[in-house]
């Protein structure tokens, strides 16, 4: 894989480090942390709305209410992404 000189220069300006890989790792880590915060806010909003955690909500999901079903799918997406992002964060942190 190759990266253009222009992109490498931008990377180093945005996140100065000894090596481009280190700069990229730092930027990726910041992006992952930002996304984690975003999905935590979404999950927290649903927790407050329904007064329970996702697993409990999932087990007692009422049928036939379109808004509740839509919330379920949105909440499930947020929880799934949180798991994926936390795994990515752990992977990125291993190489620090």
Short mmCIF file of C-alpha atoms in Angstrom, two decimals:
data_model
loop_
_atom_site.label_atom_id
_atom_site.label_comp_id
_atom_site.label_asym_id
_atom_site.label_seq_id
_atom_site.Cartn_x
_atom_site.Cartn_y
_atom_site.Cartn_z
CA UNK A 1 0.00 0.00 0.00
CA UNK A 2 1.26 3.46 -0.77
CA UNK A 3 0.24 6.83 0.56
CA UNK A 4 0.85 10.04 -1.33
CA UNK A 5 3.49 12.44 -0.07
CA UNK A 6 0.80 15.12 0.31
CA UNK A 7 -1.28 12.92 2.62
CA UNK A 8 1.77 11.98 4.67
CA UNK A 9 2.68 15.64 5.11
CA UNK A 10 -0.87 16.45 6.21
CA UNK A 11 -0.81 13.53 8.62
CA UNK A 12 2.43 14.74 10.21
CA UNK A 13 1.10 18.31 10.47
CA UNK A 14 -2.13 17.14 12.11
CA UNK A 15 -0.50 14.66 14.47
CA UNK A 16 3.26 15.16 14.83
CA UNK A 17 5.19 12.03 15.75
CA UNK A 18 8.49 10.31 15.05
CA UNK A 19 6.97 7.94 12.48
CA UNK A 20 3.96 8.21 10.15
CA UNK A 21 2.55 4.98 11.61
CA UNK A 22 2.58 6.55 15.05
CA UNK A 23 0.81 9.65 13.72
CA UNK A 24 -1.80 7.52 12.01
CA UNK A 25 -2.32 5.37 15.10
CA UNK A 26 -2.90 8.52 17.20
CA UNK A 27 -5.43 9.92 14.72
CA UNK A 28 -7.23 6.60 14.48
CA UNK A 29 -7.34 6.35 18.25
CA UNK A 30 -8.87 9.85 18.47
CA UNK A 31 -11.47 8.90 15.84
CA UNK A 32 -12.38 5.69 17.67
CA UNK A 33 -12.69 7.54 21.00
CA UNK A 34 -14.89 10.17 19.36
CA UNK A 35 -17.15 7.49 17.89
CA UNK A 36 -17.30 5.67 21.24
CA UNK A 37 -18.49 8.88 22.90
CA UNK A 38 -21.12 9.35 20.18
CA UNK A 39 -22.56 5.85 20.63
CA UNK A 40 -22.38 6.09 24.42
CA UNK A 41 -24.55 9.21 24.22
CA UNK A 42 -27.05 7.39 22.00
CA UNK A 43 -27.14 4.40 24.35
CA UNK A 44 -27.44 6.63 27.41
CA UNK A 45 -30.34 8.51 25.82
CA UNK A 46 -32.24 5.25 25.34
CA UNK A 47 -31.36 4.08 28.86
CA UNK A 48 -32.89 7.26 30.26
CA UNK A 49 -35.92 7.08 27.95
CA UNK A 50 -36.76 3.48 28.91
CA UNK A 51 -35.30 3.40 32.42
CA UNK A 52 -33.33 0.23 31.81
CA UNK A 53 -30.24 -1.18 30.12
CA UNK A 54 -30.29 -2.59 26.59
CA UNK A 55 -30.31 -6.29 27.51
CA UNK A 56 -33.30 -5.87 29.85
CA UNK A 57 -35.10 -3.74 27.26
CA UNK A 58 -34.41 -6.35 24.58
CA UNK A 59 -35.93 -9.15 26.68
CA UNK A 60 -39.13 -7.22 27.38
CA UNK A 61 -39.55 -5.55 23.98
CA UNK A 62 -43.24 -4.82 23.40
CA UNK A 63 -44.52 -5.82 19.95
CA UNK A 64 -46.45 -3.64 17.56
CA UNK A 65 -45.20 -0.21 18.59
CA UNK A 66 -43.31 1.18 15.61
CA UNK A 67 -41.44 3.86 17.62
CA UNK A 68 -40.29 1.34 20.23
CA UNK A 69 -39.15 -1.07 17.51
CA UNK A 70 -37.24 1.70 15.76
CA UNK A 71 -35.61 2.66 19.07
CA UNK A 72 -34.68 -1.00 19.56
CA UNK A 73 -32.89 -1.15 16.20
CA UNK A 74 -31.12 2.16 16.80
CA UNK A 75 -30.10 1.12 20.32
CA UNK A 76 -28.93 -2.28 19.09
CA UNK A 77 -26.80 -0.57 16.43
CA UNK A 78 -25.27 1.72 19.06
CA UNK A 79 -24.46 -1.23 21.35
CA UNK A 80 -23.01 -3.25 18.46
CA UNK A 81 -20.83 -0.36 17.32
CA UNK A 82 -19.66 0.23 20.90
CA UNK A 83 -18.45 -3.36 21.09
CA UNK A 84 -16.68 -3.11 17.75
CA UNK A 85 -15.09 0.23 18.56
CA UNK A 86 -13.88 -0.91 21.98
CA UNK A 87 -12.21 -3.89 20.28
CA UNK A 88 -10.53 -1.55 17.80
CA UNK A 89 -9.38 0.70 20.64
CA UNK A 90 -7.85 -2.27 22.43
CA UNK A 91 -6.10 -3.33 19.23
CA UNK A 92 -4.73 0.19 18.67
CA UNK A 93 -3.64 0.48 22.31
CA UNK A 94 -1.63 -2.76 22.11
CA UNK A 95 0.82 -1.11 19.74
CA UNK A 96 1.47 2.05 21.74
#
